């Protein structure tokens, strides 16, 4: 029986597995002996790093190359030995001392047993309408991969995909004529390769609801894949599920510090202001001393915290005078854990680690004690532009001229130029505008709201086609 990503996520949420690095998805998740293919591996709480991350898929499978695309996503080119034994393999991904694994994650099978069609979903908690721009269908995100493995006889094959929503019933049917497939031939596709789509009555109601918020409605999406021969007989089927929760769980650190992949930032205040950005509203903070030669997040997090604080209800925290004083020349790392609630109940999510070194302040860095950003706490429509400015103040409250470095968090929330002109992105969500000068950082929040007019120029059939990446 196939275990879907959604089932794995629910089991992990119930058992707390996601507190540790885990592998949650492989696509495709099967192959035949002698085949070479690219496998996309998705993780949770992982820190994949190009040149450092290694992948093992068990006996009979060699990894030719690895391309890390994000800390929780990589692509591995693998080759299946012609004599590889049938059966399931465990996947293990290591990054320095970090180990993420998934049992029975990849299957090798004998193609002579008959044709197969395998559907593998990629996890998604939120899907934004604006991710599917009608003028750029190929930019639509990959939602699923399909592997078709023919049996021992040459066959004309055709695929049909049906998509259902738990509240709107069937919303889409698509098909793909694969033509004549040779014995044991493997055909790999994703959602952008299908065609001959047909929308149903449920799709109109789904789009009407989506256009109120800019995200696809939450609920369970069911994908049914059917493989037919040239006479229309069903010879293989597969089914997978994904639950869209629309829970915004983004958690990004602002400062002090930099990611572990960069050199530690030098700060000049031993009672710093910790700042982060998240849609959650309850947090805890941990601060660790980094020992010599440590750079792995697992090794650092294994250290006993020099300071911890629970029950923080803002996205900032002033390091208190009562805490252990930061020592000059030492390096420290910190992280935030957010608490949020979704359809699965109470959940937690931890940020990456930022690190910094403390140094006594010089006169140059004492000129500006704080930064103010104007305007503060804005609400904008997606795609709009707004000018921001930053003013520095010294310890007496006098203005200090400065040229700040601007940043948008998360990076896909929009762009901001060197003069503070912010252009909002196309996803309705909260973002942070950050100003930094001499190790001092300040931020203000901007709520990006959905603009229902965005969909007015989208034809429904074309839009549903591109939501699932389908082409004529």
PDB file of N, CA and C in Angstrom, residues 281-316:
ATOM      1  N   UNK A 281       2.454  34.102  16.684  1.00  0.00           N
ATOM      2  CA  UNK A 281       2.475  35.142  17.720  1.00  0.00           C
ATOM      3  C   UNK A 281       2.931  34.629  19.084  1.00  0.00           C
ATOM      4  N   UNK A 282       3.517  33.429  19.138  1.00  0.00           N
ATOM      5  CA  UNK A 282       4.098  32.937  20.380  1.00  0.00           C
ATOM      6  C   UNK A 282       5.407  32.235  20.057  1.00  0.00           C
ATOM      7  N   UNK A 283       6.465  32.589  20.812  1.00  0.00           N
ATOM      8  CA  UNK A 283       7.795  32.120  20.459  1.00  0.00           C
ATOM      9  C   UNK A 283       8.610  31.773  21.710  1.00  0.00           C
ATOM     10  N   UNK A 284       9.660  31.011  21.494  1.00  0.00           N
ATOM     11  CA  UNK A 284      10.699  30.800  22.505  1.00  0.00           C
ATOM     12  C   UNK A 284      12.049  31.020  21.832  1.00  0.00           C
ATOM     13  N   UNK A 285      13.046  31.428  22.634  1.00  0.00           N
ATOM     14  CA  UNK A 285      14.380  31.753  22.125  1.00  0.00           C
ATOM     15  C   UNK A 285      15.412  30.914  22.849  1.00  0.00           C
ATOM     16  N   UNK A 286      16.395  30.420  22.103  1.00  0.00           N
ATOM     17  CA  UNK A 286      17.546  29.722  22.679  1.00  0.00           C
ATOM     18  C   UNK A 286      18.823  30.359  22.162  1.00  0.00           C
ATOM     19  N   UNK A 287      19.782  30.587  23.077  1.00  0.00           N
ATOM     20  CA  UNK A 287      21.090  31.153  22.733  1.00  0.00           C
ATOM     21  C   UNK A 287      22.169  30.165  23.168  1.00  0.00           C
ATOM     22  N   UNK A 288      23.075  29.810  22.242  1.00  0.00           N
ATOM     23  CA  UNK A 288      24.126  28.843  22.514  1.00  0.00           C
ATOM     24  C   UNK A 288      25.495  29.504  22.339  1.00  0.00           C
ATOM     25  N   UNK A 289      26.448  29.077  23.127  1.00  0.00           N
ATOM     26  CA  UNK A 289      27.838  29.439  22.850  1.00  0.00           C
ATOM     27  C   UNK A 289      28.394  28.441  21.841  1.00  0.00           C
ATOM     28  N   UNK A 290      29.056  28.944  20.812  1.00  0.00           N
ATOM     29  CA  UNK A 290      29.641  28.086  19.783  1.00  0.00           C
ATOM     30  C   UNK A 290      31.073  27.754  20.195  1.00  0.00           C
ATOM     31  N   UNK A 291      31.340  26.482  20.335  1.00  0.00           N
ATOM     32  CA  UNK A 291      32.680  26.053  20.742  1.00  0.00           C
ATOM     33  C   UNK A 291      33.631  26.071  19.544  1.00  0.00           C
ATOM     34  N   UNK A 292      34.935  26.110  19.794  1.00  0.00           N
ATOM     35  CA  UNK A 292      35.910  26.115  18.686  1.00  0.00           C
ATOM     36  C   UNK A 292      35.689  24.938  17.744  1.00  0.00           C
ATOM     37  N   UNK A 293      35.797  25.211  16.467  1.00  0.00           N
ATOM     38  CA  UNK A 293      35.675  24.232  15.384  1.00  0.00           C
ATOM     39  C   UNK A 293      34.238  23.794  15.127  1.00  0.00           C
ATOM     40  N   UNK A 294      33.264  24.308  15.855  1.00  0.00           N
ATOM     41  CA  UNK A 294      31.876  23.922  15.595  1.00  0.00           C
ATOM     42  C   UNK A 294      31.280  24.780  14.485  1.00  0.00           C
ATOM     43  N   UNK A 295      30.595  24.137  13.555  1.00  0.00           N
ATOM     44  CA  UNK A 295      29.872  24.864  12.497  1.00  0.00           C
ATOM     45  C   UNK A 295      28.600  24.145  12.080  1.00  0.00           C
ATOM     46  N   UNK A 296      28.429  22.894  12.531  1.00  0.00           N
ATOM     47  CA  UNK A 296      27.232  22.127  12.208  1.00  0.00           C
ATOM     48  C   UNK A 296      26.075  22.561  13.098  1.00  0.00           C
ATOM     49  N   UNK A 297      24.872  22.777  12.545  1.00  0.00           N
ATOM     50  CA  UNK A 297      23.731  23.162  13.380  1.00  0.00           C
ATOM     51  C   UNK A 297      23.401  22.125  14.449  1.00  0.00           C
ATOM     52  N   UNK A 298      23.571  20.840  14.125  1.00  0.00           N
ATOM     53  CA  UNK A 298      23.292  19.797  15.119  1.00  0.00           C
ATOM     54  C   UNK A 298      24.278  19.868  16.281  1.00  0.00           C
ATOM     55  N   UNK A 299      25.562  20.053  15.960  1.00  0.00           N
ATOM     56  CA  UNK A 299      26.571  20.126  17.019  1.00  0.00           C
ATOM     57  C   UNK A 299      26.328  21.330  17.927  1.00  0.00           C
ATOM     58  N   UNK A 300      26.026  22.474  17.318  1.00  0.00           N
ATOM     59  CA  UNK A 300      25.813  23.685  18.109  1.00  0.00           C
ATOM     60  C   UNK A 300      24.579  23.544  18.993  1.00  0.00           C
ATOM     61  N   UNK A 301      23.499  22.998  18.413  1.00  0.00           N
ATOM     62  CA  UNK A 301      22.252  22.867  19.166  1.00  0.00           C
ATOM     63  C   UNK A 301      22.344  21.818  20.267  1.00  0.00           C
ATOM     64  N   UNK A 302      23.371  20.957  20.199  1.00  0.00           N
ATOM     65  CA  UNK A 302      23.581  19.985  21.268  1.00  0.00           C
ATOM     66  C   UNK A 302      24.228  20.623  22.493  1.00  0.00           C
ATOM     67  N   UNK A 303      24.800  21.822  22.324  1.00  0.00           N
ATOM     68  CA  UNK A 303      25.382  22.526  23.470  1.00  0.00           C
ATOM     69  C   UNK A 303      24.280  22.947  24.435  1.00  0.00           C
ATOM     70  N   UNK A 304      24.610  23.045  25.690  1.00  0.00           N
ATOM     71  CA  UNK A 304      23.626  23.518  26.668  1.00  0.00           C
ATOM     72  C   UNK A 304      23.418  25.015  26.454  1.00  0.00           C
ATOM     73  N   UNK A 305      22.176  25.493  26.313  1.00  0.00           N
ATOM     74  CA  UNK A 305      21.955  26.922  26.056  1.00  0.00           C
ATOM     75  C   UNK A 305      22.502  27.791  27.189  1.00  0.00           C
ATOM     76  N   UNK A 306      23.129  28.903  26.809  1.00  0.00           N
ATOM     77  CA  UNK A 306      23.561  29.855  27.838  1.00  0.00           C
ATOM     78  C   UNK A 306      22.400  30.748  28.265  1.00  0.00           C
ATOM     79  N   UNK A 307      21.331  30.753  27.427  1.00  0.00           N
ATOM     80  CA  UNK A 307      20.138  31.528  27.799  1.00  0.00           C
ATOM     81  C   UNK A 307      18.938  30.956  27.051  1.00  0.00           C
ATOM     82  N   UNK A 308      17.797  30.897  27.737  1.00  0.00           N
ATOM     83  CA  UNK A 308      16.534  30.485  27.126  1.00  0.00           C
ATOM     84  C   UNK A 308      15.425  31.392  27.618  1.00  0.00           C
ATOM     85  N   UNK A 309      14.452  31.663  26.738  1.00  0.00           N
ATOM     86  CA  UNK A 309      13.291  32.453  27.134  1.00  0.00           C
ATOM     87  C   UNK A 309      12.045  31.878  26.454  1.00  0.00           C
ATOM     88  N   UNK A 310      11.054  31.524  27.254  1.00  0.00           N
ATOM     89  CA  UNK A 310       9.774  31.014  26.744  1.00  0.00           C
ATOM     90  C   UNK A 310       8.731  32.139  26.765  1.00  0.00           C
ATOM     91  N   UNK A 311       7.628  31.912  26.072  1.00  0.00           N
ATOM     92  CA  UNK A 311       6.480  32.812  26.150  1.00  0.00           C
ATOM     93  C   UNK A 311       6.751  34.218  25.665  1.00  0.00           C
ATOM     94  N   UNK A 312       7.408  34.342  24.526  1.00  0.00           N
ATOM     95  CA  UNK A 312       7.608  35.654  23.886  1.00  0.00           C
ATOM     96  C   UNK A 312       6.439  35.878  22.939  1.00  0.00           C
ATOM     97  N   UNK A 313       5.785  37.030  23.049  1.00  0.00           N
ATOM     98  CA  UNK A 313       4.587  37.282  22.238  1.00  0.00           C
ATOM     99  C   UNK A 313       4.786  38.440  21.254  1.00  0.00           C
ATOM    100  N   UNK A 314       6.038  38.789  20.988  1.00  0.00           N
ATOM    101  CA  UNK A 314       6.390  39.753  19.948  1.00  0.00           C
ATOM    102  C   UNK A 314       7.433  39.119  19.046  1.00  0.00           C
ATOM    103  N   UNK A 315       7.727  39.753  17.918  1.00  0.00           N
ATOM    104  CA  UNK A 315       8.760  39.248  17.020  1.00  0.00           C
ATOM    105  C   UNK A 315      10.104  39.913  17.303  1.00  0.00           C
ATOM    106  N   UNK A 316      10.333  40.299  18.548  1.00  0.00           N
ATOM    107  CA  UNK A 316      11.615  40.855  18.968  1.00  0.00           C
ATOM    108  C   UNK A 316      11.787  40.589  20.457  1.00  0.00           C
TER     109      UNK A 316
END
